[in-house]
Amino acid sequence: MIKACLFDLDGTLCNTLTSIAYFGNTALNEYGLPSCDIEDYRIMVGNGRDKLIERMLNKSAGECTEEMFDKVGTLYDTLYAEKPLHLVEPYEGVPELLAYLKENCIKAAVLSNKPDDMTKLVVKGILGDDNFEIVQGSLPQFPKKPDPTAPLDILKRLGVSPDEALYIGDSGVDIKTGRNSGMKSVGCSWGFRGPAELRENNADYIVNTCDEIIKIIQSL
């Protein structure tokens, strides 16, 4: 029986790709650097803020110097903090999925590699933090996903064992997070990376709609 669902945020619960690209390109342009294509951001996100800034600069400028990393990264953070909900939308079916979990006493949590403060702001503003027992982004005391330390800590706080939980995400990082933590993994084909990456990383399930996640929960 599934007692908890742990979710990735970007590309899983919320479509933040246009938002991230907007802030990233605005920061690059401010320093005279060309924008990255929005499709580039699909590959650049997923491993945390620092990796995103590094990849943006490598793509736009051809290199990531310490000076530009600091300048572009600081401006990106400032812009994002000012309007964290800009161009962000929940994916179709997500509100109904969260309502189903609540109605059936299945605990829900968010674990993202996005900075913790931004993770909390986006979840609260778009989905409402009352839908989740725990909302957590990247914190200095935890290694980033796919390391199992943070997800296992969340499960412990929820009082749920790994075999009673699903990890739901849209990338290979998320599938590895589930596997490394002993959870079944659900890959969302609507996210940033697509079904091919989910298959390559041996997702236990690949879904095309939120309704399919409900069916998986009901079957276990």
Coordinates of N, CA and C in Angstrom, one line a residue:
M1 N 0.8 -1.2 0.0 CA 0.0 0.0 0.0 C 0.9 1.3 0.0
I2 N 0.5 2.2 -0.9 CA 1.3 3.4 -1.0 C 0.8 4.4 0.1
K3 N 1.7 4.9 0.9 CA 1.3 5.8 2.0 C 1.8 7.2 1.8
A4 N 2.8 7.4 0.8 CA 3.3 8.7 0.6 C 3.8 8.8 -0.9
C5 N 3.7 10.0 -1.4 CA 4.3 10.3 -2.7 C 5.2 11.5 -2.5
L6 N 6.4 11.3 -3.0 CA 7.4 12.4 -3.0 C 7.5 12.9 -4.4
F7 N 7.4 14.2 -4.7 CA 7.4 14.8 -6.0 C 8.7 15.7 -6.2
D8 N 9.2 15.6 -7.4 CA 10.0 16.7 -8.0 C 9.1 17.9 -8.2
L9 N 9.7 19.0 -8.5 CA 8.9 20.2 -8.7 C 8.9 20.6 -10.2
D10 N 10.0 21.1 -10.7 CA 10.2 21.6 -12.0 C 10.0 20.5 -13.0
G11 N 9.0 20.6 -13.9 CA 8.8 19.6 -15.0 C 7.9 18.5 -14.5
T12 N 7.5 18.5 -13.2 CA 6.7 17.4 -12.7 C 5.4 17.9 -12.2
L13 N 5.4 18.8 -11.2 CA 4.2 19.5 -10.7 C 3.9 20.7 -11.5
C14 N 4.9 21.5 -11.8 CA 4.8 22.8 -12.4 C 5.7 22.9 -13.6
N15 N 5.1 23.6 -14.6 CA 5.9 23.9 -15.8 C 6.6 25.3 -15.6
T16 N 7.8 25.2 -15.2 CA 8.6 26.4 -14.9 C 9.7 26.7 -16.0
L17 N 9.6 25.9 -17.1 CA 10.7 26.0 -18.1 C 10.8 27.5 -18.7
T18 N 9.6 28.0 -19.1 CA 9.6 29.4 -19.6 C 10.0 30.4 -18.6
S19 N 9.7 30.2 -17.3 CA 10.1 31.1 -16.3 C 11.6 31.0 -16.1
I20 N 12.2 29.9 -16.0 CA 13.6 29.7 -15.8 C 14.4 30.3 -16.9
A21 N 13.9 30.1 -18.2 CA 14.5 30.6 -19.4 C 14.5 32.1 -19.4
Y22 N 13.3 32.7 -18.9 CA 13.2 34.1 -18.9 C 14.2 34.8 -18.0
F23 N 14.3 34.3 -16.7 CA 15.2 34.8 -15.8 C 16.7 34.6 -16.2
G24 N 16.9 33.4 -16.7 CA 18.3 33.1 -17.2 C 18.7 34.0 -18.3
N25 N 17.9 34.1 -19.3 CA 18.3 35.0 -20.4 C 18.3 36.5 -20.1
T26 N 17.4 36.9 -19.2 CA 17.5 38.3 -18.8 C 18.8 38.6 -18.1
A27 N 19.3 37.6 -17.2 CA 20.6 37.8 -16.6 C 21.7 37.8 -17.6
L28 N 21.7 36.9 -18.5 CA 22.7 36.8 -19.5 C 22.8 38.1 -20.4
N29 N 21.6 38.6 -20.8 CA 21.5 39.8 -21.7 C 22.0 41.0 -20.9
E30 N 21.8 41.1 -19.6 CA 22.3 42.2 -18.9 C 23.8 42.4 -18.9
Y31 N 24.5 41.3 -19.1 CA 25.9 41.3 -19.2 C 26.4 41.2 -20.7
G32 N 25.5 41.5 -21.6 CA 25.9 41.5 -23.0 C 26.0 40.1 -23.7
L33 N 25.5 39.1 -23.0 CA 25.6 37.7 -23.5 C 24.3 37.3 -24.2
P34 N 24.4 36.5 -25.3 CA 23.2 36.1 -26.0 C 22.4 35.1 -25.2
S35 N 21.1 35.1 -25.5 CA 20.2 34.2 -24.9 C 20.4 32.8 -25.3
C36 N 20.0 31.9 -24.4 CA 20.0 30.4 -24.7 C 18.6 30.1 -25.2
D37 N 18.4 29.2 -26.1 CA 17.1 28.7 -26.6 C 16.4 28.0 -25.5
I38 N 15.1 28.2 -25.4 CA 14.3 27.6 -24.4 C 14.5 26.0 -24.3
E39 N 14.7 25.4 -25.5 CA 15.0 24.0 -25.5 C 16.3 23.6 -24.9
D40 N 17.2 24.5 -24.9 CA 18.5 24.3 -24.2 C 18.3 24.1 -22.7
Y41 N 17.3 24.9 -22.2 CA 17.1 24.9 -20.7 C 16.5 23.5 -20.3
R42 N 15.9 22.8 -21.2 CA 15.4 21.5 -20.8 C 16.5 20.6 -20.3
I43 N 17.7 20.8 -20.9 CA 18.8 19.9 -20.6 C 19.6 20.6 -19.5
M44 N 19.6 21.9 -19.4 CA 20.5 22.6 -18.4 C 19.9 22.5 -17.0
V45 N 18.6 22.3 -16.8 CA 18.0 22.3 -15.5 C 18.1 20.9 -14.9
G46 N 17.9 20.8 -13.6 CA 17.7 19.5 -13.0 C 18.8 19.1 -12.0
N47 N 19.9 19.8 -12.0 CA 21.0 19.4 -11.1 C 21.4 20.6 -10.1
G48 N 20.4 21.5 -10.0 CA 20.6 22.6 -9.0 C 21.0 23.9 -9.7
R49 N 20.9 24.9 -8.9 CA 21.1 26.3 -9.4 C 22.5 26.5 -9.9
D50 N 23.6 26.0 -9.2 CA 24.9 26.3 -9.7 C 25.2 25.7 -11.0
K51 N 24.8 24.4 -11.2 CA 24.9 23.7 -12.5 C 24.2 24.5 -13.6
L52 N 23.0 25.0 -13.3 CA 22.3 25.7 -14.3 C 23.1 27.0 -14.8
I53 N 23.6 27.7 -13.8 CA 24.3 28.9 -14.2 C 25.6 28.6 -15.0
E54 N 26.3 27.5 -14.6 CA 27.5 27.0 -15.3 C 27.1 26.7 -16.7
R55 N 26.0 25.9 -16.9 CA 25.6 25.5 -18.2 C 25.2 26.6 -19.1
M56 N 24.4 27.6 -18.5 CA 24.0 28.8 -19.3 C 25.2 29.5 -19.8
L57 N 26.2 29.7 -19.0 CA 27.4 30.4 -19.4 C 28.2 29.7 -20.5
N58 N 28.3 28.4 -20.3 CA 29.1 27.6 -21.3 C 28.4 27.6 -22.6
K59 N 27.0 27.6 -22.6 CA 26.3 27.6 -23.8 C 26.3 29.0 -24.5
S60 N 26.1 30.1 -23.7 CA 26.0 31.4 -24.2 C 27.4 32.0 -24.5
A61 N 28.3 31.9 -23.6 CA 29.6 32.6 -23.7 C 30.7 31.7 -24.2
G62 N 30.5 30.4 -24.1 CA 31.5 29.4 -24.5 C 32.4 29.0 -23.4
E63 N 32.2 29.7 -22.2 CA 33.0 29.3 -21.0 C 32.3 29.9 -19.8
C64 N 32.7 29.3 -18.7 CA 32.1 29.8 -17.4 C 33.2 30.2 -16.5
T65 N 33.5 31.5 -16.5 CA 34.5 32.1 -15.6 C 34.0 32.3 -14.2
E66 N 34.8 32.4 -13.3 CA 34.3 32.6 -11.9 C 33.7 34.0 -11.8
E67 N 34.2 35.0 -12.5 CA 33.6 36.3 -12.4 C 32.2 36.3 -13.0
M68 N 32.1 35.7 -14.2 CA 30.7 35.8 -14.8 C 29.7 34.9 -14.1
F69 N 30.3 33.8 -13.5 CA 29.4 32.9 -12.7 C 28.8 33.7 -11.5
D70 N 29.6 34.5 -10.9 CA 29.1 35.2 -9.7 C 28.2 36.3 -10.2
K71 N 28.5 37.0 -11.2 CA 27.7 38.2 -11.7 C 26.3 37.7 -12.2
V72 N 26.4 36.7 -13.1 CA 25.1 36.2 -13.8 C 24.3 35.5 -12.7
G73 N 24.9 34.7 -11.9 CA 24.2 34.0 -10.9 C 23.5 34.9 -9.9
T74 N 24.2 35.9 -9.4 CA 23.6 36.8 -8.5 C 22.4 37.5 -9.0
L75 N 22.5 38.0 -10.3 CA 21.4 38.7 -10.9 C 20.3 37.7 -11.2
Y76 N 20.6 36.5 -11.6 CA 19.5 35.5 -11.8 C 18.8 35.3 -10.5
D77 N 19.5 35.1 -9.4 CA 18.8 34.9 -8.1 C 17.9 36.1 -7.7
T78 N 18.4 37.3 -7.9 CA 17.7 38.5 -7.6 C 16.4 38.6 -8.4
L79 N 16.5 38.4 -9.7 CA 15.3 38.4 -10.6 C 14.3 37.4 -10.2
Y80 N 14.8 36.2 -9.9 CA 13.9 35.1 -9.6 C 13.2 35.4 -8.2
A81 N 13.9 35.9 -7.3 CA 13.3 36.2 -6.0 C 12.2 37.3 -6.1
E82 N 12.4 38.2 -7.0 CA 11.4 39.3 -7.2 C 10.1 38.8 -7.7
K83 N 10.1 37.8 -8.6 CA 8.9 37.3 -9.3 C 8.9 35.8 -9.5
P84 N 9.0 35.0 -8.4 CA 9.2 33.6 -8.5 C 8.0 32.8 -9.2
L85 N 6.9 33.4 -9.3 CA 5.7 32.8 -10.0 C 5.6 33.2 -11.4
H86 N 6.4 34.1 -11.9 CA 6.3 34.6 -13.3 C 6.4 33.5 -14.3
L87 N 5.3 33.3 -15.1 CA 5.2 32.4 -16.2 C 5.2 30.9 -15.7
V88 N 4.8 30.7 -14.5 CA 4.8 29.3 -13.9 C 3.3 28.9 -13.9
E89 N 3.1 27.6 -14.3 CA 1.8 27.0 -14.3 C 1.8 25.6 -13.8
P90 N 0.8 25.2 -13.1 CA 0.7 23.7 -12.8 C 0.4 22.9 -14.0
Y91 N 0.9 21.7 -14.1 CA 0.5 20.8 -15.2 C -0.9 20.3 -15.0
E92 N -1.5 20.0 -16.2 CA -2.9 19.5 -16.2 C -3.1 18.3 -15.3
G93 N -4.1 18.3 -14.4 CA -4.4 17.2 -13.6 C -3.7 17.2 -12.2
V94 N -2.7 18.1 -12.0 CA -2.0 18.1 -10.8 C -2.9 18.5 -9.6
P95 N -3.7 19.6 -9.7 CA -4.6 19.9 -8.5 C -5.5 18.7 -8.2
E96 N -6.0 18.0 -9.2 CA -6.9 16.9 -8.9 C -6.1 15.7 -8.3
L97 N -4.9 15.5 -8.7 CA -4.0 14.4 -8.1 C -3.8 14.7 -6.7
L98 N -3.4 16.0 -6.3 CA -3.2 16.3 -5.0 C -4.4 16.2 -4.1
A99 N -5.6 16.6 -4.7 CA -6.8 16.4 -3.9 C -7.1 14.9 -3.6
Y100 N -6.8 14.1 -4.6 CA -7.0 12.6 -4.4 C -6.1 12.1 -3.3
L101 N -4.9 12.5 -3.3 CA -4.0 12.1 -2.2 C -4.5 12.5 -0.8
K102 N -4.9 13.8 -0.7 CA -5.4 14.3 0.5 C -6.7 13.5 1.0
E103 N -7.6 13.3 0.1 CA -8.8 12.6 0.4 C -8.6 11.1 0.8
N104 N -7.5 10.6 0.4 CA -7.2 9.2 0.7 C -6.1 9.0 1.7
C105 N -5.8 10.1 2.4 CA -4.8 10.1 3.5 C -3.4 9.6 3.1
I106 N -3.1 9.9 1.8 CA -1.7 9.6 1.3 C -0.9 10.9 1.5
K107 N 0.2 10.8 2.2 CA 1.0 12.0 2.4 C 1.8 12.4 1.2
A108 N 1.9 13.7 1.0 CA 2.6 14.2 -0.2 C 3.7 15.2 0.3
A109 N 4.9 15.1 -0.4 CA 6.0 16.0 -0.1 C 6.7 16.4 -1.4
V110 N 7.4 17.5 -1.4 CA 8.1 17.9 -2.5 C 9.6 17.9 -2.2
L111 N 10.4 17.4 -3.1 CA 11.9 17.4 -2.9 C 12.5 17.9 -4.2
S112 N 13.1 19.1 -4.3 CA 13.6 19.6 -5.5 C 15.1 20.0 -5.3
N113 N 15.8 20.0 -6.4 CA 17.2 20.5 -6.4 C 17.2 22.1 -6.6
K114 N 16.1 22.7 -6.8 CA 16.0 24.1 -6.8 C 16.3 24.6 -5.4
P115 N 16.8 25.8 -5.2 CA 17.1 26.4 -3.9 C 15.8 26.3 -3.0
D116 N 16.0 26.0 -1.8 CA 14.9 25.8 -0.8 C 13.9 26.9 -0.8
D117 N 14.4 28.2 -0.7 CA 13.5 29.3 -0.6 C 12.6 29.4 -1.8
M118 N 13.2 29.3 -3.0 CA 12.4 29.4 -4.2 C 11.4 28.2 -4.4
T119 N 11.9 27.0 -4.0 CA 11.0 25.9 -4.0 C 9.7 26.1 -3.2
K120 N 9.9 26.6 -2.0 CA 8.8 26.9 -1.1 C 7.9 28.0 -1.7
L121 N 8.4 29.1 -2.2 CA 7.6 30.1 -2.8 C 6.8 29.7 -4.0
V122 N 7.4 28.9 -4.9 CA 6.7 28.4 -6.0 C 5.5 27.4 -5.6
V123 N 5.8 26.5 -4.7 CA 4.8 25.6 -4.3 C 3.7 26.3 -3.6
K124 N 4.0 27.2 -2.7 CA 2.9 27.9 -2.0 C 2.1 28.7 -2.9
G125 N 2.7 29.4 -3.9 CA 2.0 30.3 -4.7 C 1.2 29.7 -5.8
I126 N 1.7 28.5 -6.3 CA 1.0 27.8 -7.4 C 0.1 26.7 -6.9
L127 N 0.5 25.9 -6.0 CA -0.2 24.7 -5.5 C -0.8 24.8 -4.1
G128 N -0.3 25.7 -3.3 CA -0.7 25.8 -1.9 C 0.0 24.8 -1.1
D129 N 0.7 25.3 -0.1 CA 1.5 24.4 0.7 C 0.7 23.6 1.7
D130 N -0.6 23.8 1.7 CA -1.4 22.9 2.6 C -1.7 21.6 1.9
N131 N -1.2 21.4 0.7 CA -1.3 20.1 0.0 C -0.2 19.1 0.4
F132 N 0.8 19.7 1.1 CA 2.1 18.9 1.3 C 2.5 18.9 2.8
E133 N 2.9 17.7 3.2 CA 3.4 17.6 4.6 C 4.8 18.3 4.7
I134 N 5.6 18.2 3.6 CA 7.0 18.7 3.6 C 7.2 19.3 2.2
V135 N 7.8 20.5 2.2 CA 8.3 21.1 0.9 C 9.7 21.5 1.1
Q136 N 10.6 20.9 0.4 CA 12.0 21.0 0.6 C 12.8 21.2 -0.7
G137 N 13.6 22.2 -0.8 CA 14.5 22.3 -1.9 C 15.9 22.0 -1.5
S138 N 16.9 22.5 -2.3 CA 18.3 22.2 -2.0 C 18.7 23.0 -0.7
L139 N 19.3 22.2 0.2 CA 19.8 22.7 1.5 C 21.2 22.3 1.7
P140 N 22.0 23.2 2.3 CA 23.5 22.8 2.5 C 23.8 21.6 3.2
Q141 N 22.9 21.2 4.1 CA 23.2 20.0 4.9 C 22.9 18.7 4.2
F142 N 22.3 18.8 3.0 CA 21.9 17.5 2.3 C 22.6 17.6 0.9
P143 N 23.2 16.5 0.4 CA 23.6 16.4 -1.0 C 22.4 16.5 -1.9
K144 N 22.6 16.9 -3.1 CA 21.5 17.1 -4.1 C 21.1 15.7 -4.6
K145 N 19.9 15.6 -5.0 CA 19.5 14.4 -5.7 C 20.4 14.1 -6.9
P146 N 20.7 12.9 -7.2 CA 20.0 11.7 -6.8 C 20.5 11.0 -5.5
D147 N 21.3 11.7 -4.7 CA 21.8 11.1 -3.5 C 20.5 10.8 -2.6
P148 N 20.5 9.7 -1.9 CA 19.3 9.3 -1.2 C 19.1 9.9 0.2
T149 N 20.1 10.7 0.7 CA 20.1 11.3 2.0 C 18.8 12.1 2.3
A150 N 18.6 13.1 1.4 CA 17.4 13.9 1.7 C 16.1 13.2 1.5
P151 N 15.8 12.4 0.5 CA 14.6 11.7 0.4 C 14.4 10.7 1.6
L152 N 15.4 10.0 2.0 CA 15.2 9.1 3.1 C 14.9 9.9 4.4
D153 N 15.5 11.1 4.6 CA 15.2 11.9 5.7 C 13.8 12.3 5.7
I154 N 13.3 12.7 4.5 CA 11.8 13.1 4.4 C 10.9 11.9 4.8
L155 N 11.3 10.7 4.2 CA 10.4 9.6 4.6 C 10.4 9.3 6.1
K156 N 11.6 9.4 6.7 CA 11.6 9.2 8.1 C 10.7 10.2 8.9
R157 N 10.8 11.5 8.4 CA 9.9 12.5 9.1 C 8.4 12.2 8.8
L158 N 8.1 11.6 7.7 CA 6.7 11.3 7.4 C 6.3 10.0 8.1
G159 N 7.2 9.2 8.6 CA 6.9 7.9 9.2 C 6.5 6.9 8.2
V160 N 7.2 6.9 7.0 CA 6.8 6.0 5.9 C 8.1 5.3 5.5
S161 N 8.0 4.0 5.2 CA 9.2 3.3 4.7 C 9.3 3.4 3.2
P162 N 10.5 3.2 2.6 CA 10.6 3.4 1.2 C 9.7 2.5 0.3
D163 N 9.4 1.3 0.8 CA 8.6 0.4 0.0 C 7.1 0.8 0.1
E164 N 6.8 1.9 0.9 CA 5.4 2.4 0.9 C 5.3 3.7 0.2
A165 N 6.3 4.1 -0.6 CA 6.3 5.4 -1.2 C 6.7 5.4 -2.6
L166 N 6.3 6.4 -3.4 CA 6.6 6.6 -4.7 C 7.5 7.9 -4.8
Y167 N 8.5 7.8 -5.7 CA 9.1 9.1 -6.1 C 8.7 9.4 -7.5
I168 N 8.2 10.6 -7.7 CA 7.6 11.0 -9.0 C 8.4 12.2 -9.5
G169 N 8.9 12.0 -10.8 CA 9.7 13.1 -11.4 C 9.7 13.0 -12.9
D170 N 10.5 13.9 -13.5 CA 10.5 13.9 -15.0 C 11.9 13.7 -15.6
S171 N 12.9 13.3 -14.8 CA 14.2 13.2 -15.4 C 14.9 12.0 -14.9
G172 N 16.1 11.7 -15.5 CA 16.9 10.6 -15.0 C 17.4 10.8 -13.6
V173 N 17.6 12.0 -13.2 CA 18.0 12.3 -11.8 C 16.9 11.8 -10.9
D174 N 15.6 12.1 -11.2 CA 14.5 11.7 -10.4 C 14.4 10.2 -10.3
I175 N 14.6 9.5 -11.4 CA 14.4 8.0 -11.4 C 15.6 7.4 -10.6
K176 N 16.8 8.0 -10.7 CA 17.9 7.5 -9.8 C 17.6 7.8 -8.4
T177 N 17.0 8.9 -8.1 CA 16.6 9.3 -6.7 C 15.7 8.2 -6.1
G178 N 14.7 7.9 -6.8 CA 13.8 6.8 -6.3 C 14.5 5.5 -6.1
R179 N 15.3 5.1 -7.1 CA 16.0 3.8 -7.0 C 17.0 3.8 -5.8
N180 N 17.8 4.9 -5.7 CA 18.8 5.0 -4.7 C 18.2 5.0 -3.3
S181 N 16.9 5.4 -3.2 CA 16.2 5.5 -1.9 C 15.4 4.3 -1.6
G182 N 15.3 3.4 -2.5 CA 14.5 2.2 -2.3 C 13.0 2.4 -2.6
M183 N 12.6 3.5 -3.3 CA 11.2 3.7 -3.7 C 11.0 3.3 -5.1
K184 N 9.8 3.0 -5.4 CA 9.3 2.8 -6.8 C 9.4 4.2 -7.5
S185 N 9.8 4.3 -8.7 CA 9.9 5.6 -9.4 C 8.9 5.7 -10.5
V186 N 8.3 6.9 -10.6 CA 7.3 7.2 -11.6 C 7.8 8.3 -12.5
G187 N 8.0 8.1 -13.7 CA 8.5 9.1 -14.6 C 7.4 9.8 -15.4
C188 N 7.3 11.1 -15.4 CA 6.3 11.9 -16.0 C 6.8 12.3 -17.4
S189 N 6.1 11.8 -18.4 CA 6.5 12.0 -19.8 C 6.3 13.5 -20.2
W190 N 5.4 14.2 -19.5 CA 5.1 15.6 -19.9 C 6.2 16.6 -19.5
G191 N 7.2 16.2 -18.8 CA 8.2 17.1 -18.2 C 9.3 17.5 -19.2
F192 N 10.4 18.0 -18.6 CA 11.4 18.6 -19.4 C 12.2 17.7 -20.2
R193 N 12.4 16.4 -19.8 CA 13.4 15.5 -20.5 C 12.7 14.5 -21.4
G194 N 11.5 14.1 -21.2 CA 10.8 13.2 -22.1 C 11.0 11.8 -21.8
P195 N 10.1 10.9 -22.4 CA 10.1 9.5 -22.1 C 11.4 8.7 -22.4
A196 N 12.1 9.1 -23.4 CA 13.4 8.4 -23.7 C 14.3 8.4 -22.5
E197 N 14.5 9.5 -21.9 CA 15.4 9.6 -20.7 C 14.9 8.7 -19.6
L198 N 13.6 8.7 -19.4 CA 13.0 7.9 -18.3 C 13.2 6.4 -18.6
R199 N 13.0 6.0 -19.8 CA 13.2 4.6 -20.2 C 14.7 4.2 -20.0
E200 N 15.6 5.1 -20.4 CA 17.0 4.8 -20.3 C 17.5 4.6 -18.9
N201 N 16.8 5.3 -17.9 CA 17.1 5.2 -16.5 C 16.2 4.2 -15.8
N202 N 15.5 3.4 -16.6 CA 14.7 2.3 -16.0 C 13.7 2.7 -15.0
A203 N 12.9 3.7 -15.3 CA 11.8 4.0 -14.5 C 10.8 2.8 -14.3
D204 N 10.3 2.7 -13.0 CA 9.4 1.6 -12.8 C 8.1 1.8 -13.6
Y205 N 7.7 3.0 -13.7 CA 6.5 3.4 -14.4 C 6.8 4.7 -15.2
I206 N 6.2 4.8 -16.4 CA 6.2 6.0 -17.1 C 4.7 6.4 -17.4
V207 N 4.3 7.6 -17.0 CA 2.9 8.0 -17.2 C 2.8 9.2 -18.1
N208 N 1.7 9.3 -18.7 CA 1.4 10.4 -19.6 C 0.4 11.4 -19.0
T209 N -0.3 11.0 -18.0 CA -1.3 11.9 -17.3 C -1.2 11.6 -15.8
C210 N -1.8 12.6 -15.1 CA -1.8 12.4 -13.6 C -2.8 11.3 -13.2
D211 N -3.8 11.1 -14.0 CA -4.8 10.0 -13.7 C -4.0 8.7 -13.7
E212 N -3.0 8.5 -14.5 CA -2.3 7.2 -14.5 C -1.5 7.0 -13.2
I213 N -1.1 8.1 -12.5 CA -0.4 8.0 -11.2 C -1.4 7.5 -10.2
I214 N -2.7 8.0 -10.2 CA -3.7 7.5 -9.3 C -3.9 6.0 -9.5
K215 N -4.0 5.5 -10.8 CA -4.2 4.1 -11.1 C -3.0 3.3 -10.5
I216 N -1.8 3.8 -10.6 CA -0.7 3.1 -10.1 C -0.8 2.9 -8.6
I217 N -1.2 4.0 -7.9 CA -1.4 4.0 -6.4 C -2.5 3.0 -6.1
Q218 N -3.5 2.9 -6.8 CA -4.6 2.0 -6.5 C -4.2 0.5 -6.8
S219 N -3.2 0.3 -7.6 CA -2.8 -1.0 -8.0 C -1.8 -1.6 -7.0
L220 N -1.2 -0.8 -6.2 CA -0.1 -1.3 -5.3 C -0.6 -1.5 -3.9

